[in-house]
Amino acid sequence: MSTPSATFAVWVSAWLNGSAASDDVLDALTHWAPLHDVVAVGQPTADSLDVPLRGQAGGQVAGLLAAVRRAECTGGRLVLPVPGDVRGLGGRSEFAGTALHAGEAVVLLGAPIGLVPEPIADGVLRWTAFDIGDAPAAEHMPLGEAEHELTGAMRVAAGVLTELGVAKHRSGVREEITARVAHRSAAPWPEGTPPRALRVLQRANEVSAILDLAAEDAPGGALSSSSARRRADALRPLFDAVRVARLAAVDEAVRVFSDHADKH
């Protein structure tokens, strides 16, 4: 998967709808860090979730899952905010600011709770819970449309990046990309995750690995100011396409697990 929030959203949705066990959720999260804990912002949120208040030692994710079940949540929604596009977070709030800084969050469906994961120490990921009130509904992006946009953006940018010579002087580029994709694709998925969603996320991982390499290689072959602008212009739609593709794929997986529950 692409982020801890994506892992949490899909696995919790599968668990809440009878397609996975709680231990499966906990095991899947260890891909991102060996240890996870939970704190809440505000005493009412801490009390409702039965987790420690921020500033105290973190509680266990297993306790958070039990609270999610008690709250009758139906799943999780992935949010990947970036400057200029914070859809799904509502208005200005501490939750929105923290999620924007982290670049990701989970909004629980059926409960006014948002979760933001952030590393706090080597091997430790902390989930901070916020009371977010009535979170706005996310815009639905059909998975097929997201996949088409990702493929198109990749085709256009690849030509420009080749022309500008990005990373051409860097040895072992293909091996680096392969290793990055392998790590991002190693996290387990619940049984029953739609194959098309998996395919889109795999492609998004591939494109993301190339983008990261291009960013590290800056300025790469773009030696003139005009080339630098062209390089940035080529990368920008790719970043957007990767983000939208991941959102659409996770949304599709959550929808499928929810539909599975409705049929039983």
mmCIF file of C-alpha atoms in Angstrom:
data_model
loop_
_atom_site.group_PDB
_atom_site.id
_atom_site.type_symbol
_atom_site.label_atom_id
_atom_site.label_comp_id
_atom_site.label_asym_id
_atom_site.label_seq_id
_atom_site.Cartn_x
_atom_site.Cartn_y
_atom_site.Cartn_z
ATOM 1 C CA MET A 1 0.000 0.000 0.000
ATOM 2 C CA SER A 2 1.009 3.591 -0.359
ATOM 3 C CA THR A 3 0.639 5.003 3.177
ATOM 4 C CA PRO A 4 -0.201 3.925 6.736
ATOM 5 C CA SER A 5 -3.555 5.699 6.354
ATOM 6 C CA ALA A 6 -4.387 3.656 3.253
ATOM 7 C CA THR A 7 -3.523 0.480 5.128
ATOM 8 C CA PHE A 8 -5.696 1.480 8.073
ATOM 9 C CA ALA A 9 -8.657 2.574 5.936
ATOM 10 C CA VAL A 10 -8.833 -0.609 3.867
ATOM 11 C CA TRP A 11 -8.073 -3.135 6.605
ATOM 12 C CA VAL A 12 -10.425 -1.527 9.130
ATOM 13 C CA SER A 13 -13.158 -1.470 6.489
ATOM 14 C CA ALA A 14 -12.570 -5.163 5.771
ATOM 15 C CA TRP A 15 -12.596 -5.993 9.495
ATOM 16 C CA LEU A 16 -15.723 -3.995 10.327
ATOM 17 C CA ASN A 17 -17.569 -5.684 7.478
ATOM 18 C CA GLY A 18 -16.569 -9.258 8.316
ATOM 19 C CA SER A 19 -13.772 -9.800 5.781
ATOM 20 C CA ALA A 20 -10.815 -9.743 8.187
ATOM 21 C CA ALA A 21 -9.933 -10.281 11.843
ATOM 22 C CA SER A 22 -8.713 -7.546 14.174
ATOM 23 C CA ASP A 23 -5.346 -9.295 14.443
ATOM 24 C CA ASP A 24 -5.061 -9.042 10.656
ATOM 25 C CA VAL A 25 -5.417 -5.255 10.918
ATOM 26 C CA LEU A 26 -2.681 -5.055 13.548
ATOM 27 C CA ASP A 27 -0.382 -7.314 11.531
ATOM 28 C CA ALA A 28 -0.865 -5.220 8.382
ATOM 29 C CA LEU A 29 0.073 -2.030 10.212
ATOM 30 C CA THR A 30 3.450 -3.468 11.229
ATOM 31 C CA HIS A 31 4.575 -2.980 7.630
ATOM 32 C CA TRP A 32 4.904 0.713 8.464
ATOM 33 C CA ALA A 33 6.374 0.415 11.957
ATOM 34 C CA PRO A 34 6.885 -2.354 14.510
ATOM 35 C CA LEU A 35 5.065 -0.337 17.179
ATOM 36 C CA HIS A 36 1.922 1.792 16.971
ATOM 37 C CA ASP A 37 0.157 3.771 19.674
ATOM 38 C CA VAL A 38 -2.813 6.112 19.948
ATOM 39 C CA VAL A 39 -3.593 9.397 21.678
ATOM 40 C CA ALA A 40 -6.554 11.769 21.441
ATOM 41 C CA VAL A 41 -6.849 15.538 21.203
ATOM 42 C CA GLY A 42 -9.404 16.703 23.757
ATOM 43 C CA GLN A 43 -10.756 14.932 26.810
ATOM 44 C CA PRO A 44 -14.161 14.078 25.271
ATOM 45 C CA THR A 45 -12.466 12.295 22.362
ATOM 46 C CA ALA A 46 -10.098 10.495 24.723
ATOM 47 C CA ASP A 47 -13.036 9.385 26.859
ATOM 48 C CA SER A 48 -15.179 8.230 23.932
ATOM 49 C CA LEU A 49 -12.350 6.188 22.423
ATOM 50 C CA ASP A 50 -10.914 5.126 25.787
ATOM 51 C CA VAL A 51 -7.398 6.167 24.764
ATOM 52 C CA PRO A 52 -4.886 8.456 26.529
ATOM 53 C CA LEU A 53 -4.930 12.207 26.058
ATOM 54 C CA ARG A 54 -2.207 13.751 23.935
ATOM 55 C CA GLY A 55 0.849 14.412 26.074
ATOM 56 C CA GLN A 56 0.465 11.096 27.877
ATOM 57 C CA ALA A 57 1.943 7.739 26.956
ATOM 58 C CA GLY A 58 0.086 6.361 23.955
ATOM 59 C CA GLY A 59 -2.502 3.621 24.177
ATOM 60 C CA GLN A 60 -2.783 0.493 22.079
ATOM 61 C CA VAL A 61 -4.253 0.350 18.586
ATOM 62 C CA ALA A 62 -6.253 -2.711 19.647
ATOM 63 C CA GLY A 63 -8.122 -0.470 22.071
ATOM 64 C CA LEU A 64 -8.813 1.996 19.268
ATOM 65 C CA LEU A 65 -10.252 -0.785 17.121
ATOM 66 C CA ALA A 66 -12.573 -1.814 19.948
ATOM 67 C CA ALA A 67 -13.747 1.799 20.250
ATOM 68 C CA VAL A 68 -14.312 2.003 16.492
ATOM 69 C CA ARG A 69 -16.485 -1.102 16.712
ATOM 70 C CA ARG A 70 -18.470 0.331 19.647
ATOM 71 C CA ALA A 71 -19.043 3.552 17.720
ATOM 72 C CA GLU A 72 -20.635 1.502 14.916
ATOM 73 C CA CYS A 73 -18.286 2.842 12.282
ATOM 74 C CA THR A 74 -18.697 1.323 8.839
ATOM 75 C CA GLY A 75 -15.191 1.879 7.480
ATOM 76 C CA GLY A 76 -12.488 4.416 6.826
ATOM 77 C CA ARG A 77 -11.911 7.054 4.160
ATOM 78 C CA LEU A 78 -8.415 7.947 3.029
ATOM 79 C CA VAL A 79 -7.475 11.629 2.782
ATOM 80 C CA LEU A 80 -4.249 12.779 1.088
ATOM 81 C CA PRO A 81 -4.182 16.569 1.463
ATOM 82 C CA VAL A 82 -1.638 18.815 -0.221
ATOM 83 C CA PRO A 83 -1.288 22.615 -0.197
ATOM 84 C CA GLY A 84 -4.049 23.988 -2.364
ATOM 85 C CA ASP A 85 -6.189 20.847 -2.162
ATOM 86 C CA VAL A 86 -7.464 19.872 1.278
ATOM 87 C CA ARG A 87 -10.729 18.316 0.179
ATOM 88 C CA GLY A 88 -12.180 15.896 2.691
ATOM 89 C CA LEU A 89 -10.836 17.709 5.745
ATOM 90 C CA GLY A 90 -13.546 20.302 6.259
ATOM 91 C CA GLY A 91 -12.656 23.878 7.182
ATOM 92 C CA ARG A 92 -9.671 25.186 9.095
ATOM 93 C CA SER A 93 -9.026 23.086 12.177
ATOM 94 C CA GLU A 94 -6.217 21.470 14.107
ATOM 95 C CA PHE A 95 -7.094 18.186 12.430
ATOM 96 C CA ALA A 96 -6.824 19.746 8.972
ATOM 97 C CA GLY A 97 -3.503 21.370 9.786
ATOM 98 C CA THR A 98 -2.027 18.192 11.255
ATOM 99 C CA ALA A 99 -3.261 16.080 8.326
ATOM 100 C CA LEU A 100 -1.835 18.562 5.820
ATOM 101 C CA HIS A 101 1.528 18.476 7.579
ATOM 102 C CA ALA A 102 1.518 14.662 7.580
ATOM 103 C CA GLY A 103 0.165 14.476 4.029
ATOM 104 C CA GLU A 104 -2.412 11.870 5.010
ATOM 105 C CA ALA A 105 -5.264 11.007 7.359
ATOM 106 C CA VAL A 106 -8.177 8.646 7.867
ATOM 107 C CA VAL A 107 -11.741 9.812 8.397
ATOM 108 C CA LEU A 108 -13.866 7.198 10.128
ATOM 109 C CA LEU A 109 -17.195 6.618 8.414
ATOM 110 C CA GLY A 110 -20.125 6.803 10.790
ATOM 111 C CA ALA A 111 -18.249 8.567 13.604
ATOM 112 C CA PRO A 112 -16.905 12.145 13.941
ATOM 113 C CA ILE A 113 -13.309 10.988 14.257
ATOM 114 C CA GLY A 114 -10.225 11.726 12.173
ATOM 115 C CA LEU A 115 -6.892 9.937 12.630
ATOM 116 C CA VAL A 116 -3.449 11.195 11.622
ATOM 117 C CA PRO A 117 -0.372 8.920 11.741
ATOM 118 C CA GLU A 118 3.049 10.418 12.437
ATOM 119 C CA PRO A 119 6.378 8.804 13.372
ATOM 120 C CA ILE A 120 7.467 9.842 16.868
ATOM 121 C CA ALA A 121 10.554 7.660 17.270
ATOM 122 C CA ASP A 122 12.483 5.051 15.370
ATOM 123 C CA GLY A 123 10.048 2.209 14.765
ATOM 124 C CA VAL A 124 7.099 3.928 16.453
ATOM 125 C CA LEU A 125 4.081 5.380 14.638
ATOM 126 C CA ARG A 126 1.560 7.415 16.622
ATOM 127 C CA TRP A 127 -2.079 7.799 15.609
ATOM 128 C CA THR A 128 -3.649 11.016 16.887
ATOM 129 C CA ALA A 129 -7.449 11.080 17.067
ATOM 130 C CA PHE A 130 -9.435 14.288 16.551
ATOM 131 C CA ASP A 131 -13.115 15.075 16.925
ATOM 132 C CA ILE A 132 -13.953 16.449 13.466
ATOM 133 C CA GLY A 133 -17.715 16.870 13.736
ATOM 134 C CA ASP A 134 -19.534 16.382 10.443
ATOM 135 C CA ALA A 135 -16.783 15.686 7.929
ATOM 136 C CA PRO A 136 -17.672 16.682 4.366
ATOM 137 C CA ALA A 137 -18.355 13.905 1.899
ATOM 138 C CA ALA A 138 -15.441 13.261 -0.426
ATOM 139 C CA GLU A 139 -15.818 13.733 -4.157
ATOM 140 C CA HIS A 140 -16.163 10.348 -5.809
ATOM 141 C CA MET A 141 -13.586 9.621 -8.485
ATOM 142 C CA PRO A 142 -14.444 6.559 -10.589
ATOM 143 C CA LEU A 143 -11.559 4.114 -10.514
ATOM 144 C CA GLY A 144 -11.498 3.765 -14.291
ATOM 145 C CA GLU A 145 -11.201 7.510 -14.746
ATOM 146 C CA ALA A 146 -8.395 7.720 -12.191
ATOM 147 C CA GLU A 147 -6.524 4.896 -13.904
ATOM 148 C CA HIS A 148 -6.905 6.581 -17.283
ATOM 149 C CA GLU A 149 -5.606 9.890 -15.928
ATOM 150 C CA LEU A 150 -2.623 8.172 -14.310
ATOM 151 C CA THR A 151 -1.700 6.353 -17.518
ATOM 152 C CA GLY A 152 -2.060 9.497 -19.601
ATOM 153 C CA ALA A 153 -0.006 11.644 -17.248
ATOM 154 C CA MET A 154 2.719 9.009 -17.144
ATOM 155 C CA ARG A 155 2.950 8.870 -20.921
ATOM 156 C CA VAL A 156 3.211 12.632 -21.329
ATOM 157 C CA ALA A 157 5.701 13.193 -18.520
ATOM 158 C CA ALA A 158 7.945 10.271 -19.494
ATOM 159 C CA GLY A 159 8.696 11.897 -22.811
ATOM 160 C CA VAL A 160 9.501 15.249 -21.256
ATOM 161 C CA LEU A 161 11.671 13.764 -18.516
ATOM 162 C CA THR A 162 13.592 11.712 -21.080
ATOM 163 C CA GLU A 163 14.124 14.805 -23.202
ATOM 164 C CA LEU A 164 15.436 16.743 -20.200
ATOM 165 C CA GLY A 165 17.752 13.925 -19.210
ATOM 166 C CA VAL A 166 16.497 13.488 -15.658
ATOM 167 C CA ALA A 167 18.620 10.855 -13.860
ATOM 168 C CA LYS A 168 20.439 9.806 -17.043
ATOM 169 C CA HIS A 169 23.810 10.382 -15.327
ATOM 170 C CA ARG A 170 22.783 8.294 -12.287
ATOM 171 C CA SER A 171 23.817 4.645 -12.413
ATOM 172 C CA GLY A 172 21.481 1.902 -11.278
ATOM 173 C CA VAL A 173 18.317 3.927 -11.813
ATOM 174 C CA ARG A 174 16.193 0.949 -12.845
ATOM 175 C CA GLU A 175 17.350 -1.051 -9.831
ATOM 176 C CA GLU A 176 16.527 1.840 -7.479
ATOM 177 C CA ILE A 177 13.034 2.170 -8.894
ATOM 178 C CA THR A 178 12.450 -1.590 -8.648
ATOM 179 C CA ALA A 179 13.525 -1.627 -4.994
ATOM 180 C CA ARG A 180 11.281 1.300 -4.082
ATOM 181 C CA VAL A 181 8.284 -0.225 -5.819
ATOM 182 C CA ALA A 182 8.892 -3.568 -4.105
ATOM 183 C CA HIS A 183 8.837 -1.960 -0.655
ATOM 184 C CA ARG A 184 5.682 0.051 -1.328
ATOM 185 C CA SER A 185 3.912 -2.979 -2.739
ATOM 186 C CA ALA A 186 4.924 -5.372 0.039
ATOM 187 C CA ALA A 187 2.201 -4.523 2.542
ATOM 188 C CA PRO A 188 -0.560 -7.157 2.632
ATOM 189 C CA TRP A 189 -4.097 -6.567 1.421
ATOM 190 C CA PRO A 190 -7.285 -8.123 2.757
ATOM 191 C CA GLU A 191 -8.617 -11.089 0.853
ATOM 192 C CA GLY A 192 -11.355 -9.817 -1.421
ATOM 193 C CA THR A 193 -9.695 -6.505 -2.296
ATOM 194 C CA PRO A 194 -10.792 -5.751 -5.889
ATOM 195 C CA PRO A 195 -8.066 -6.664 -8.419
ATOM 196 C CA ARG A 196 -8.488 -3.440 -10.350
ATOM 197 C CA ALA A 197 -7.863 -1.388 -7.209
ATOM 198 C CA LEU A 198 -4.702 -3.409 -6.594
ATOM 199 C CA ARG A 199 -3.577 -2.818 -10.176
ATOM 200 C CA VAL A 200 -4.112 0.933 -9.905
ATOM 201 C CA LEU A 201 -2.230 1.120 -6.613
ATOM 202 C CA GLN A 202 0.638 -0.882 -8.107
ATOM 203 C CA ARG A 203 0.870 1.538 -11.025
ATOM 204 C CA ALA A 204 0.690 4.470 -8.622
ATOM 205 C CA ASN A 205 3.582 2.965 -6.653
ATOM 206 C CA GLU A 206 5.617 2.660 -9.848
ATOM 207 C CA VAL A 207 4.966 6.252 -10.858
ATOM 208 C CA SER A 208 5.615 7.496 -7.311
ATOM 209 C CA ALA A 209 9.004 5.756 -7.257
ATOM 210 C CA ILE A 210 9.982 7.537 -10.471
ATOM 211 C CA LEU A 211 8.799 10.870 -9.086
ATOM 212 C CA ASP A 212 10.806 10.442 -5.893
ATOM 213 C CA LEU A 213 13.895 9.621 -7.893
ATOM 214 C CA ALA A 214 13.365 12.631 -10.142
ATOM 215 C CA ALA A 215 12.958 14.874 -7.097
ATOM 216 C CA GLU A 216 16.166 13.551 -5.536
ATOM 217 C CA ASP A 217 17.960 14.028 -8.842
ATOM 218 C CA ALA A 218 17.040 17.725 -9.067
ATOM 219 C CA PRO A 219 17.992 19.611 -11.100
ATOM 220 C CA GLY A 220 18.873 16.504 -13.122
ATOM 221 C CA GLY A 221 19.392 17.374 -16.747
ATOM 222 C CA ALA A 222 17.304 20.528 -16.453
ATOM 223 C CA LEU A 223 20.173 22.996 -16.534
ATOM 224 C CA SER A 224 18.422 26.101 -17.866
ATOM 225 C CA SER A 225 15.616 27.982 -16.135
ATOM 226 C CA SER A 226 13.271 27.172 -19.003
ATOM 227 C CA SER A 227 14.145 23.465 -18.746
ATOM 228 C CA ALA A 228 13.616 23.573 -14.997
ATOM 229 C CA ARG A 229 10.132 25.018 -15.531
ATOM 230 C CA ARG A 230 9.332 22.363 -18.116
ATOM 231 C CA ARG A 231 10.543 19.690 -15.720
ATOM 232 C CA ALA A 232 8.343 21.006 -12.909
ATOM 233 C CA ASP A 233 5.382 21.293 -15.263
ATOM 234 C CA ALA A 234 5.908 17.692 -16.368
ATOM 235 C CA LEU A 235 6.018 16.381 -12.808
ATOM 236 C CA ARG A 236 3.108 18.354 -11.351
ATOM 237 C CA PRO A 237 0.268 16.482 -13.086
ATOM 238 C CA LEU A 238 1.945 13.195 -12.240
ATOM 239 C CA PHE A 239 1.946 13.979 -8.531
ATOM 240 C CA ASP A 240 -1.745 14.862 -8.767
ATOM 241 C CA ALA A 241 -2.573 11.759 -10.805
ATOM 242 C CA VAL A 242 -0.818 9.461 -8.301
ATOM 243 C CA ARG A 243 -2.686 11.008 -5.388
ATOM 244 C CA VAL A 244 -6.071 10.795 -7.099
ATOM 245 C CA ALA A 245 -5.416 7.208 -8.214
ATOM 246 C CA ARG A 246 -4.602 6.130 -4.669
ATOM 247 C CA LEU A 247 -7.690 7.824 -3.297
ATOM 248 C CA ALA A 248 -9.900 6.216 -5.941
ATOM 249 C CA ALA A 249 -8.407 2.757 -5.425
ATOM 250 C CA VAL A 250 -8.805 2.849 -1.643
ATOM 251 C CA ASP A 251 -12.322 4.236 -1.992
ATOM 252 C CA GLU A 252 -13.200 1.363 -4.325
ATOM 253 C CA ALA A 253 -11.810 -1.217 -1.904
ATOM 254 C CA VAL A 254 -13.777 0.277 0.994
ATOM 255 C CA ARG A 255 -16.936 0.299 -1.134
ATOM 256 C CA VAL A 256 -16.495 -3.365 -2.077
ATOM 257 C CA PHE A 257 -16.079 -4.455 1.548
ATOM 258 C CA SER A 258 -19.116 -2.384 2.554
ATOM 259 C CA ASP A 259 -21.180 -3.990 -0.211
ATOM 260 C CA HIS A 260 -20.006 -7.395 0.984
ATOM 261 C CA ALA A 261 -21.433 -6.673 4.427
ATOM 262 C CA ASP A 262 -24.734 -5.471 2.985
ATOM 263 C CA LYS A 263 -25.195 -8.819 1.231
ATOM 264 C CA HIS A 264 -24.797 -10.841 4.435
#
